[in-house]
mmCIF file of C-alpha atoms in Angstrom:
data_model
loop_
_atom_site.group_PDB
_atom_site.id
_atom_site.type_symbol
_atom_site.label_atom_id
_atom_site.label_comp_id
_atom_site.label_asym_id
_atom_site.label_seq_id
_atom_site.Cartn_x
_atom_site.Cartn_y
_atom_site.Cartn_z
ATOM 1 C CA UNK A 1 -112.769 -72.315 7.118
ATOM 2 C CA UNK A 2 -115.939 -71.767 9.412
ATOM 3 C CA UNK A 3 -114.934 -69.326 11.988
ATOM 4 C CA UNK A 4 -115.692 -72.204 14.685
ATOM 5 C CA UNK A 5 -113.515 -74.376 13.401
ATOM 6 C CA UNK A 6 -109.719 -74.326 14.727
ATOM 7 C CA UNK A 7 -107.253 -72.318 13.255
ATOM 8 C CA UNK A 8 -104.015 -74.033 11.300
ATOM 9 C CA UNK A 9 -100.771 -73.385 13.238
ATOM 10 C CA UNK A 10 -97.021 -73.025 11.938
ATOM 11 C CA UNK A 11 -97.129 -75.941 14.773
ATOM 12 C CA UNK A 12 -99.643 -78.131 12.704
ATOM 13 C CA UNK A 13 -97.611 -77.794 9.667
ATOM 14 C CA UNK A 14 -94.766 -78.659 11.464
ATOM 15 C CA UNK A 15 -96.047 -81.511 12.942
ATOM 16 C CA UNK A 16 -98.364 -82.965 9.596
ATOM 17 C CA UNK A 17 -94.937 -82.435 7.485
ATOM 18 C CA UNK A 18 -92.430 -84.583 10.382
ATOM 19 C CA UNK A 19 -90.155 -81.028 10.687
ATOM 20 C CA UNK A 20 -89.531 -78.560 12.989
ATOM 21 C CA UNK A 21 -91.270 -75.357 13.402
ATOM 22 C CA UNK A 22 -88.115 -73.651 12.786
ATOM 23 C CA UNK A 23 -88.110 -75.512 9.351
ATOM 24 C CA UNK A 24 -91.457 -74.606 8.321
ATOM 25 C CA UNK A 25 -90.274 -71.130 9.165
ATOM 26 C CA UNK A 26 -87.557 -71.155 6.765
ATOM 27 C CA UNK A 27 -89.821 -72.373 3.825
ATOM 28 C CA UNK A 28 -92.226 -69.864 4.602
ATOM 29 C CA UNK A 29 -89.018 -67.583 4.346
ATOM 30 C CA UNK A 30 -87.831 -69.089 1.477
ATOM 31 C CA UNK A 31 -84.607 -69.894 3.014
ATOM 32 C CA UNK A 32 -81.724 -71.559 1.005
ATOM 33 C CA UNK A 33 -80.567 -73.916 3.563
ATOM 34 C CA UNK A 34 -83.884 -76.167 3.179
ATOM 35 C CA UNK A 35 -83.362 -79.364 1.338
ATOM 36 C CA UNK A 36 -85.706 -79.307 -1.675
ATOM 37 C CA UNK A 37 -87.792 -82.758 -0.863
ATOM 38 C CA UNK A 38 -88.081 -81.628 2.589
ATOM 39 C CA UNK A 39 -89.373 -77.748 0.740
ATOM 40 C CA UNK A 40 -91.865 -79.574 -0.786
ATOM 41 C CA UNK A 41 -92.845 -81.668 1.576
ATOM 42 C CA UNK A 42 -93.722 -78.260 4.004
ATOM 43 C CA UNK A 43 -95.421 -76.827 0.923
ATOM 44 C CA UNK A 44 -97.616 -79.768 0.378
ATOM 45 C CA UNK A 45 -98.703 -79.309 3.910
ATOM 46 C CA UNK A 46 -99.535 -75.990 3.670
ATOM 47 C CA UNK A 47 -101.522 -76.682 0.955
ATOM 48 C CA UNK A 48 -103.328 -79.673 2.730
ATOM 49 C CA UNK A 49 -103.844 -77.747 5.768
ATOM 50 C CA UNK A 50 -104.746 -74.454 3.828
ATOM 51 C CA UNK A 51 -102.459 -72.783 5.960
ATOM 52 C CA UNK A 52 -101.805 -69.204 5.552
ATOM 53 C CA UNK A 53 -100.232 -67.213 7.918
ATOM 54 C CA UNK A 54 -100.144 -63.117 7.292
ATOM 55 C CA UNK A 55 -98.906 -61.901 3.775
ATOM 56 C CA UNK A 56 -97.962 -65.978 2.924
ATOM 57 C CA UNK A 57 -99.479 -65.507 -0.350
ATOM 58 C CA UNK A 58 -97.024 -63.133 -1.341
ATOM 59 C CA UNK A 59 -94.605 -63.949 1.239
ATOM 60 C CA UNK A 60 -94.189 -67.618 -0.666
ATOM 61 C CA UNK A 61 -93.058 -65.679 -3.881
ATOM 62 C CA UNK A 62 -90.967 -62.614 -2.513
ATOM 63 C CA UNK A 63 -89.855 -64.220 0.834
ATOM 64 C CA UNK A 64 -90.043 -60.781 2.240
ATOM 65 C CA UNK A 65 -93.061 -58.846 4.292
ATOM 66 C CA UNK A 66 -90.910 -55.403 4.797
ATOM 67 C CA UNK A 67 -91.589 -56.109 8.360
ATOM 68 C CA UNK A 68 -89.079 -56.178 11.621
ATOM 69 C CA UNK A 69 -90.371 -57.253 14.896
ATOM 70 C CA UNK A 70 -89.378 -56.111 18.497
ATOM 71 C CA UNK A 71 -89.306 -58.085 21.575
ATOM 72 C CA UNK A 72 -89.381 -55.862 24.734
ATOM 73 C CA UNK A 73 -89.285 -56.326 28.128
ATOM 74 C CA UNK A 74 -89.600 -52.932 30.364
ATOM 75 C CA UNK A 75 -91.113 -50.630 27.735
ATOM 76 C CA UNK A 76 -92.558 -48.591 30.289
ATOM 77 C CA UNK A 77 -89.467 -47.509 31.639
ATOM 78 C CA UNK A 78 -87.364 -44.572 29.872
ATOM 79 C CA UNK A 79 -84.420 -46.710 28.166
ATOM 80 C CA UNK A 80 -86.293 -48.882 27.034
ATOM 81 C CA UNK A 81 -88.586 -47.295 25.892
ATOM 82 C CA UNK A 82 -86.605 -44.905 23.789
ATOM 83 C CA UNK A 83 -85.126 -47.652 22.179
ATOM 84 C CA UNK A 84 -88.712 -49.024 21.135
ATOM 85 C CA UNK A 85 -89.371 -45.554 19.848
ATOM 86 C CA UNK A 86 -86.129 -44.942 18.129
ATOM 87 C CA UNK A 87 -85.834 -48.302 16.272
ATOM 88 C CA UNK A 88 -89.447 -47.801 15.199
ATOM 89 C CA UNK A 89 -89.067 -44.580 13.736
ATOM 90 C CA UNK A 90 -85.859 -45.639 12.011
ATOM 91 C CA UNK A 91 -87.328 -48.585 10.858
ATOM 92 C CA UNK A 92 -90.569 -46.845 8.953
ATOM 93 C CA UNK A 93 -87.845 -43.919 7.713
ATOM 94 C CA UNK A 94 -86.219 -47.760 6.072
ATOM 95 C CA UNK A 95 -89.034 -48.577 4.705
ATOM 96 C CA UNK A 96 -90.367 -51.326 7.277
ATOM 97 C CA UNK A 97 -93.346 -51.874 9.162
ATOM 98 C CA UNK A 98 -92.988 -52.751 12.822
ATOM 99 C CA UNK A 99 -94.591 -55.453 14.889
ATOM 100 C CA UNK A 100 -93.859 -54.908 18.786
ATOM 101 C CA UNK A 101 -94.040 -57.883 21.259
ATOM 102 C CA UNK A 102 -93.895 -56.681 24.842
ATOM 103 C CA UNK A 103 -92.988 -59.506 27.387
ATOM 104 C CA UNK A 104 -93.741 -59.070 30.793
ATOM 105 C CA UNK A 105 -91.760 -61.223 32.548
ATOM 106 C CA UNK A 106 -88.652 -61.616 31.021
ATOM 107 C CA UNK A 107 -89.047 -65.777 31.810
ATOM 108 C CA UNK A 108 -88.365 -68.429 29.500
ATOM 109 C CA UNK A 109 -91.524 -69.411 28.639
ATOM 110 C CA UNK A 110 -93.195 -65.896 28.290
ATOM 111 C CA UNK A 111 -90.035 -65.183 25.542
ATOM 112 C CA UNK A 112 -90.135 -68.661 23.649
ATOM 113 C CA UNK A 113 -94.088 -67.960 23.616
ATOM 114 C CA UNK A 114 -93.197 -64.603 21.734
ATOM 115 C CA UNK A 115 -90.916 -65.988 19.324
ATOM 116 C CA UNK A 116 -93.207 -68.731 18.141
ATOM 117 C CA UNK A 117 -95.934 -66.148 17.555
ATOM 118 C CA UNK A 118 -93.562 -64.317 15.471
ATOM 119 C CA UNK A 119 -92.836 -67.656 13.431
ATOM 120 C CA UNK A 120 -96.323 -67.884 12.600
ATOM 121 C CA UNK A 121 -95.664 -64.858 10.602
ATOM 122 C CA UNK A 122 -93.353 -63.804 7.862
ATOM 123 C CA UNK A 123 -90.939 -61.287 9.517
ATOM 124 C CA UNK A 124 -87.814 -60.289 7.978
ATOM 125 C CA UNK A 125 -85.816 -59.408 11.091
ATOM 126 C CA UNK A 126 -85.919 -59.456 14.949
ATOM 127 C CA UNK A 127 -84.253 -57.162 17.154
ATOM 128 C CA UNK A 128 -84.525 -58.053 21.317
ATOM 129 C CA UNK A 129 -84.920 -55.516 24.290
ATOM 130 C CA UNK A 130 -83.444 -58.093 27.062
ATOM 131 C CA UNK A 131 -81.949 -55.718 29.976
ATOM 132 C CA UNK A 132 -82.940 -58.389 32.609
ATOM 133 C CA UNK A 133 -79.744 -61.068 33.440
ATOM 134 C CA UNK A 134 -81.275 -64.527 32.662
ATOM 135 C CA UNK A 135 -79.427 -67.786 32.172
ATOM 136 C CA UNK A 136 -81.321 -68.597 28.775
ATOM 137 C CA UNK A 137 -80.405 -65.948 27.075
ATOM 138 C CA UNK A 138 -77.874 -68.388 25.170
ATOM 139 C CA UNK A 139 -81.076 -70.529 24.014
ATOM 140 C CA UNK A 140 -82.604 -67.383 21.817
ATOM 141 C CA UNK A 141 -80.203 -67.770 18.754
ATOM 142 C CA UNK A 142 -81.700 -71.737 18.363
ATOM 143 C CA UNK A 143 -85.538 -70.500 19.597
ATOM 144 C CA UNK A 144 -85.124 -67.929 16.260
ATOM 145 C CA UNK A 145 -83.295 -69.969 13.883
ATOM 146 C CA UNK A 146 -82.657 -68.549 10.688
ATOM 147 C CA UNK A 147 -84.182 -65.718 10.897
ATOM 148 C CA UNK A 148 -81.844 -62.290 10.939
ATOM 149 C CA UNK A 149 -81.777 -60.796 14.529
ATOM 150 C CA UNK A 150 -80.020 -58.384 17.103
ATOM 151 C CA UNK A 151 -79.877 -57.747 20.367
ATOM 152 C CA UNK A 152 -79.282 -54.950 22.668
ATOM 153 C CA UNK A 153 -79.567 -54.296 26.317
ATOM 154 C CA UNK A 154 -78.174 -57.252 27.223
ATOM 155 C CA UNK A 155 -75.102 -59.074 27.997
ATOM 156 C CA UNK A 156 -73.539 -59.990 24.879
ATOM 157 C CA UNK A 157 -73.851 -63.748 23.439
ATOM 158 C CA UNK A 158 -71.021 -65.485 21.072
ATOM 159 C CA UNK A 159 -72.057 -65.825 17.547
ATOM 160 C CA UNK A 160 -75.407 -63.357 18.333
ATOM 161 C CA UNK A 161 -74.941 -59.358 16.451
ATOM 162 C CA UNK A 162 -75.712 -57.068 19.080
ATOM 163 C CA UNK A 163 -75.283 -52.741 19.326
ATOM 164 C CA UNK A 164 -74.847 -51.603 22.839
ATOM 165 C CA UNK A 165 -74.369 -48.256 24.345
ATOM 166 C CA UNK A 166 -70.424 -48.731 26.531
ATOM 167 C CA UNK A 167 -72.626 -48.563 29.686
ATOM 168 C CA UNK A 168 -69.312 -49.216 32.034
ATOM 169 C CA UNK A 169 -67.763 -46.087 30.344
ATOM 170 C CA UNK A 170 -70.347 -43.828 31.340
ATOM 171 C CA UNK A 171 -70.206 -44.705 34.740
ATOM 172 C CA UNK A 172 -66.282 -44.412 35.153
ATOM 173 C CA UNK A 173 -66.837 -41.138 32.996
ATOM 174 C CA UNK A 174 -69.584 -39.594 36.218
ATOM 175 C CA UNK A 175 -67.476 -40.999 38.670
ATOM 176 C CA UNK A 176 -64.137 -39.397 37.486
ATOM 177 C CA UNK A 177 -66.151 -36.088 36.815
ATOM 178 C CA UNK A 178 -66.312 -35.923 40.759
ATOM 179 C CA UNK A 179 -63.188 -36.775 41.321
ATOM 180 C CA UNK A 180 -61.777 -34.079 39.092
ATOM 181 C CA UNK A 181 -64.170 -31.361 41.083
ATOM 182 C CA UNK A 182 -62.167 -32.533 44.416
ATOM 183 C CA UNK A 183 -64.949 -35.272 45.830
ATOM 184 C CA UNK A 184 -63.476 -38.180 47.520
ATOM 185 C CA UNK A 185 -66.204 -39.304 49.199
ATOM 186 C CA UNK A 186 -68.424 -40.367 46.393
ATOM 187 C CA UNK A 187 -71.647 -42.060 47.046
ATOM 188 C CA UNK A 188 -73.900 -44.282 44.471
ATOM 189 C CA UNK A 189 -77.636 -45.040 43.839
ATOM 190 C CA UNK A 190 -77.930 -48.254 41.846
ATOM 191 C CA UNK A 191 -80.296 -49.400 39.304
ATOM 192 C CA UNK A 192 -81.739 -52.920 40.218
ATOM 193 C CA UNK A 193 -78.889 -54.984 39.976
ATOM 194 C CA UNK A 194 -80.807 -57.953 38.140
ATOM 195 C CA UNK A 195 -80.638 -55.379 35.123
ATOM 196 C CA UNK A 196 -77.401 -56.034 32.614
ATOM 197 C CA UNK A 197 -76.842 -51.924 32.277
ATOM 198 C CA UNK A 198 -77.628 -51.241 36.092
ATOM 199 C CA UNK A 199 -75.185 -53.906 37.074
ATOM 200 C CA UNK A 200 -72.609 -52.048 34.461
ATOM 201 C CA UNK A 201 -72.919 -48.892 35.988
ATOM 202 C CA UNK A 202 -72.545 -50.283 39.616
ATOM 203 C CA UNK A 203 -69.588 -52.455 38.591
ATOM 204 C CA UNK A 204 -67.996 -49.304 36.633
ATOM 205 C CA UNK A 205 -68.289 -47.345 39.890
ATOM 206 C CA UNK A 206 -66.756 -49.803 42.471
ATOM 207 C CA UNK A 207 -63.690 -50.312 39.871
ATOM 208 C CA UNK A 208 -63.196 -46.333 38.945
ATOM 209 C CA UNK A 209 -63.468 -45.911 43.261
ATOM 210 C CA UNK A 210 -60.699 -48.456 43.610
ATOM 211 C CA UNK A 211 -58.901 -47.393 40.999
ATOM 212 C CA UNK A 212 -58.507 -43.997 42.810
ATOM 213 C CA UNK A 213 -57.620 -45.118 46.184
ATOM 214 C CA UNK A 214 -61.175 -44.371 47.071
ATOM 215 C CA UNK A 215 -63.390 -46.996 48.852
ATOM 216 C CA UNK A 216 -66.900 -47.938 47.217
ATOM 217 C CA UNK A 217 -68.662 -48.569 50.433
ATOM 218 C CA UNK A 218 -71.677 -46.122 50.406
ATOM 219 C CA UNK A 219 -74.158 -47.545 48.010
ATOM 220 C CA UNK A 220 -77.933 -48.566 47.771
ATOM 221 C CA UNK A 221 -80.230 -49.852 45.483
ATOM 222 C CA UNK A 222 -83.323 -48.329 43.395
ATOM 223 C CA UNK A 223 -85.756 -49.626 41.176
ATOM 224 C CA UNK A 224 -85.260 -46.887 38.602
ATOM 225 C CA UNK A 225 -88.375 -45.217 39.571
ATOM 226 C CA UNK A 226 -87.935 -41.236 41.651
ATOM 227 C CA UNK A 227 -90.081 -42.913 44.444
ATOM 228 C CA UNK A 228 -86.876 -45.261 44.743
ATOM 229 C CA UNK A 229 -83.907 -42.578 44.939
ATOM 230 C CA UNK A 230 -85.558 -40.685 47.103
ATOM 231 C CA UNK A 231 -85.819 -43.875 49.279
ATOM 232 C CA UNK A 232 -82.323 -44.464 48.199
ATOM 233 C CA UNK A 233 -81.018 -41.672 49.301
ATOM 234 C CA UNK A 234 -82.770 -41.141 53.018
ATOM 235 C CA UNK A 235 -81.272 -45.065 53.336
ATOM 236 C CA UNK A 236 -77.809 -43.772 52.815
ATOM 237 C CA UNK A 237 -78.220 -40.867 55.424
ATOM 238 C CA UNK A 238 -79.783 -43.456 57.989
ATOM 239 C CA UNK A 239 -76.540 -45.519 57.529
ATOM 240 C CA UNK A 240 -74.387 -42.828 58.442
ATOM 241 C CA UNK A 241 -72.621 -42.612 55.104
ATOM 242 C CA UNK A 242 -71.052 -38.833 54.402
ATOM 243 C CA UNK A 243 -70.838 -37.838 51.052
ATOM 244 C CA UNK A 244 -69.823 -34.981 48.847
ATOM 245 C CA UNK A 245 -70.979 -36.792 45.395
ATOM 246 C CA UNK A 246 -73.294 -38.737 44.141
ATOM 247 C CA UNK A 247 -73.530 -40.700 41.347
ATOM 248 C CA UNK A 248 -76.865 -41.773 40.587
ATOM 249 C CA UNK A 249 -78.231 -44.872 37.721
ATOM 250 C CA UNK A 250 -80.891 -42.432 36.179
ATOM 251 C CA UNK A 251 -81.843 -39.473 36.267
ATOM 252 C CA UNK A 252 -85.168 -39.955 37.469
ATOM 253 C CA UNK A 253 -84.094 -41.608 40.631
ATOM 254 C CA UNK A 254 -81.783 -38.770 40.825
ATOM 255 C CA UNK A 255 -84.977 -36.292 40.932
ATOM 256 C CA UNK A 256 -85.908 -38.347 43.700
ATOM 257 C CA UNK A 257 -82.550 -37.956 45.342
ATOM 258 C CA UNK A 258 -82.761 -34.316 44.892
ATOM 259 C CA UNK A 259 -86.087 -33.899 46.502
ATOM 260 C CA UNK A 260 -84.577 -35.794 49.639
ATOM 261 C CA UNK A 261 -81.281 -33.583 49.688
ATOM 262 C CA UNK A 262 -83.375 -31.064 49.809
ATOM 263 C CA UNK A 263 -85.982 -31.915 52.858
ATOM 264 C CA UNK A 264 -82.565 -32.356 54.673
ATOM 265 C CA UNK A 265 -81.338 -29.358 53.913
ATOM 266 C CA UNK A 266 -78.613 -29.910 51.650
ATOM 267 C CA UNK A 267 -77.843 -27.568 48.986
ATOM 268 C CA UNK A 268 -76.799 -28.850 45.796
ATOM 269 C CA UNK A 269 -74.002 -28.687 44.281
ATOM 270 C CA UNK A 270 -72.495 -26.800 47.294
ATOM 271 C CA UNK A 271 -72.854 -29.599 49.977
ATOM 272 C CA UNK A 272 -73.620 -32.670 47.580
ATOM 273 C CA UNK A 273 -72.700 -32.656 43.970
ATOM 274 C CA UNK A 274 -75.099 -35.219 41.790
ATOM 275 C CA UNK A 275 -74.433 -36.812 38.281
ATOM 276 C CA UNK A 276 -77.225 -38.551 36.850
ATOM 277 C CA UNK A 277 -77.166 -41.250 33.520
ATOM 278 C CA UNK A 278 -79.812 -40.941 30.496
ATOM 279 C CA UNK A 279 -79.817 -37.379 29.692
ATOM 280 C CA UNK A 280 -83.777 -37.258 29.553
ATOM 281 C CA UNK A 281 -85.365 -34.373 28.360
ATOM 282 C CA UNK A 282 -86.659 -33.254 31.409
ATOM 283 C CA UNK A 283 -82.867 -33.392 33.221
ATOM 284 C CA UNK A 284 -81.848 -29.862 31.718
ATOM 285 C CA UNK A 285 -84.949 -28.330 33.690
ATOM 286 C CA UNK A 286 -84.635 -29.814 37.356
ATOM 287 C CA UNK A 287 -83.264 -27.337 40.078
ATOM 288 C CA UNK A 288 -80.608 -27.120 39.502
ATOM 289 C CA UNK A 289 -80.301 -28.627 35.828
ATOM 290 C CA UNK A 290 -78.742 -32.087 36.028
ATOM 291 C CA UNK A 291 -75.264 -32.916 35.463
ATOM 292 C CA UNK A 292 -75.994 -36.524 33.485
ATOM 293 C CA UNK A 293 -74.754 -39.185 30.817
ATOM 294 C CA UNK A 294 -76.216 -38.703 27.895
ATOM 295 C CA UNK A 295 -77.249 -41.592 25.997
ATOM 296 C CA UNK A 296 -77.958 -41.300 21.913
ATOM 297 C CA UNK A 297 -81.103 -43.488 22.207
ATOM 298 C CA UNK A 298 -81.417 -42.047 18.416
ATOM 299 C CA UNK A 299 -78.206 -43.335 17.067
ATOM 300 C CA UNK A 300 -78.639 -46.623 18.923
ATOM 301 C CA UNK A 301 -81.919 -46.828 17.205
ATOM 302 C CA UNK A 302 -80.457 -46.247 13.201
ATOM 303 C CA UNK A 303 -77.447 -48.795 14.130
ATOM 304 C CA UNK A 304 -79.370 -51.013 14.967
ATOM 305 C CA UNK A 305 -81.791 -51.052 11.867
ATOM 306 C CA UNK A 306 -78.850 -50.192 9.655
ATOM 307 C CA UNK A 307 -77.275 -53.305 11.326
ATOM 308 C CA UNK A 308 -80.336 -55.718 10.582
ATOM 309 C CA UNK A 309 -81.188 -54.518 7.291
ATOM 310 C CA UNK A 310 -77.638 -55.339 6.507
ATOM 311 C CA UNK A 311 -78.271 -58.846 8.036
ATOM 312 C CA UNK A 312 -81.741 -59.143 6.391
ATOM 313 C CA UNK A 313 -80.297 -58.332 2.390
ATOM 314 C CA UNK A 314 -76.761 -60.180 2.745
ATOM 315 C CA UNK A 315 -76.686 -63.112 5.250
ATOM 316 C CA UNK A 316 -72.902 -63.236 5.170
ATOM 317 C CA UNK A 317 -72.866 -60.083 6.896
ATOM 318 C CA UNK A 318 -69.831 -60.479 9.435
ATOM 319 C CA UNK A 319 -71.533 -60.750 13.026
ATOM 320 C CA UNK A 320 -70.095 -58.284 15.790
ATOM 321 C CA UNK A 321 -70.897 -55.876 18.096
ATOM 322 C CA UNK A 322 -71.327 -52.369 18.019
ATOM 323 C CA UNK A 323 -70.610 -50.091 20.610
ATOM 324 C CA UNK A 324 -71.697 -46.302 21.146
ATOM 325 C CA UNK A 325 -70.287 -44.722 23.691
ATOM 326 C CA UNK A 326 -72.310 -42.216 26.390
ATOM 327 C CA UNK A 327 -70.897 -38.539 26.919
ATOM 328 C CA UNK A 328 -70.834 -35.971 29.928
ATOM 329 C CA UNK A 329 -73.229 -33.202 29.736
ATOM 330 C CA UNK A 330 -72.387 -30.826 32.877
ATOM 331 C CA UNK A 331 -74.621 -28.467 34.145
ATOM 332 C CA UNK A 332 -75.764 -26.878 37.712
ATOM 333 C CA UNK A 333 -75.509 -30.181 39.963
ATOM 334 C CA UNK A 334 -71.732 -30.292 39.976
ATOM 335 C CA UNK A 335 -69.423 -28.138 40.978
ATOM 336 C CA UNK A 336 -65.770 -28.189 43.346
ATOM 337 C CA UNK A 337 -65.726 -29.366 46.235
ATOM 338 C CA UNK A 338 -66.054 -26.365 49.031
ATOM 339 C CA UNK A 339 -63.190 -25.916 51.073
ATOM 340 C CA UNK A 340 -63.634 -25.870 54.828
#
């Protein structure tokens, strides 16, 4: 082919052979459910159309290319973006390369545009990074077809394997960590609540509050960035709310928080006691070192590879969910509540 002339799509095939994309997929992934007239059919096309997407030569006898592909959407932020990172390096310690597809809206179009990339290649496996709530989430198992995939970060669909970190649990487990110090008046800085785990969290804290005869009135909203609880926290002051504890969504908006406490001149933990959620590195080093939920972004990262490898050598894998569950790690930002 001159490199002027057009290049053959999965789409092309699909189209010259009267199938679906999703079947031409299949063949390409040598897929058992494919009649065999409608097999040959595809094949003949490919041939016709000399199509040949990466690895097909080889991918047409071995129906494998060792390779698992990631769609992401908020890389740049820290969960995310440990999960990216984790899954990768789990993935090459497996023995499979990695292709990453970053989204940047998390929009119908911009995902269904990823997935039919990845169907012009061979890939073995898919595992999606969706923490935004959309209502088409339910459309990805059909958009993918047959190929084996997992999802995490994101409300759970029937019939779809997913691992998730117990996101609700941590929450309740911060909140009742106050309580347990003597703090009644607890106060909360959200993650955007158009984010699955932030709207967890939040959720997690009204229902541990209510649960304890405590009301869950004193709450605003960040963006996960410091800028934002540091915002966050200057909002709650201006609205008159009086707090002893604070649970905050991450623990970068709680640096932000922290930095505000302290311009008003509020020690902490002796006037405000603050429990942050991630664990990050940096956490054990703020002043004081942060009380947090830590989340194993490393185990999360070999379940889920353990989980699709599974999927990718046995199809009649059961599918479920897996759940990990986030743990307390106090330090300096806590303490009892001071007794007038």
């Amino acid at each position: 082919m001159k490199s002027s002339e057009r290049k053959i799509t999965l789409n092309d095939v699909a189209d010259y052979s009267g199938v679906s994309y999703q079947t031409v997929s299949r063949v390409i992934n040598n897929h058992p459910s494919v009649a065999e007239d409608t097999r040959e059919r595809v094949l003949e096309a490919i041939r016709k159309l000399n199509y040949r997407p990466n690895r097909a030569a080889r991918s047409l006898v071995t129906s494998r290319s060792d390779t698992i592909a990631i769609i992401s959407f908020g890389t740049t932020f820290y969960g995310p973006g440990q999960m990216v990172s984790n899954i990768t390096q789990h993935a090459k310690n497996s023995g499979y390369r990695v292709s990453l597809s970053t989204v940047q809206q998390l929009a119908h179009k911009d995902v269904k545009a990823a997935i039919d990339d990845l169907h012009e290649h061979l890939i073995d496996g898919i595992i999606m990074i969706a923490p935004i709530i959309s209502d088409f989430m339910h459309e990805i198992r059909e958009l993918i077809g047959d190929i084996p995939f997992i999802q995490i970060d994101t409300k759970p669909q029937p019939g779809v394997a997913s691992v998730v970190i117990e996101q609700a649990h941590g929450s309740r487990v911060a909140v009742e960590h106050l309580i347990e110090l003597g703090h009644r008046n607890i106060a909360e800085i959200s993650g955007p609540l158009n984010w699955y785990d932030a709207l967890m969290r939040h959720q997690s804290w009204v229902d541990t509050m209510k649960q304890h005869d405590l009301s869950p009135h004193m709450t605003a909203e960040g963006n996960w960035s410091a800028q934002s609880g540091y915002d966050a926290l200057h909002s709650l002051v201006k609205a008159g709310a009086a707090f002893t504890g604070l649970v905050v969504a991450n623990d970068q908006m709680a640096l932000g928080a922290i930095a505000a406490l302290n311009e008003l001149g509020l020690s902490i933990p002796d006037d405000v006691s603050v429990v942050g959620f991630d664990d990050m590195p940096e956490s054990g080093y703020f002043l004081p070192a942060l009380t947090t939920i830590h989340q194993d972004f490393a185990a999360l990262g070999e379940q889920c590879v353990e989980y699709l490898v599974s999927l990718i050598n046995n199809p009649d894998t059961p599918v479920h969910q897996r759940v990990l569950y986030p743990e307390l790690v106090v330090r300096n930002s806590t303490a009892p509540l001071m007794k007038e």
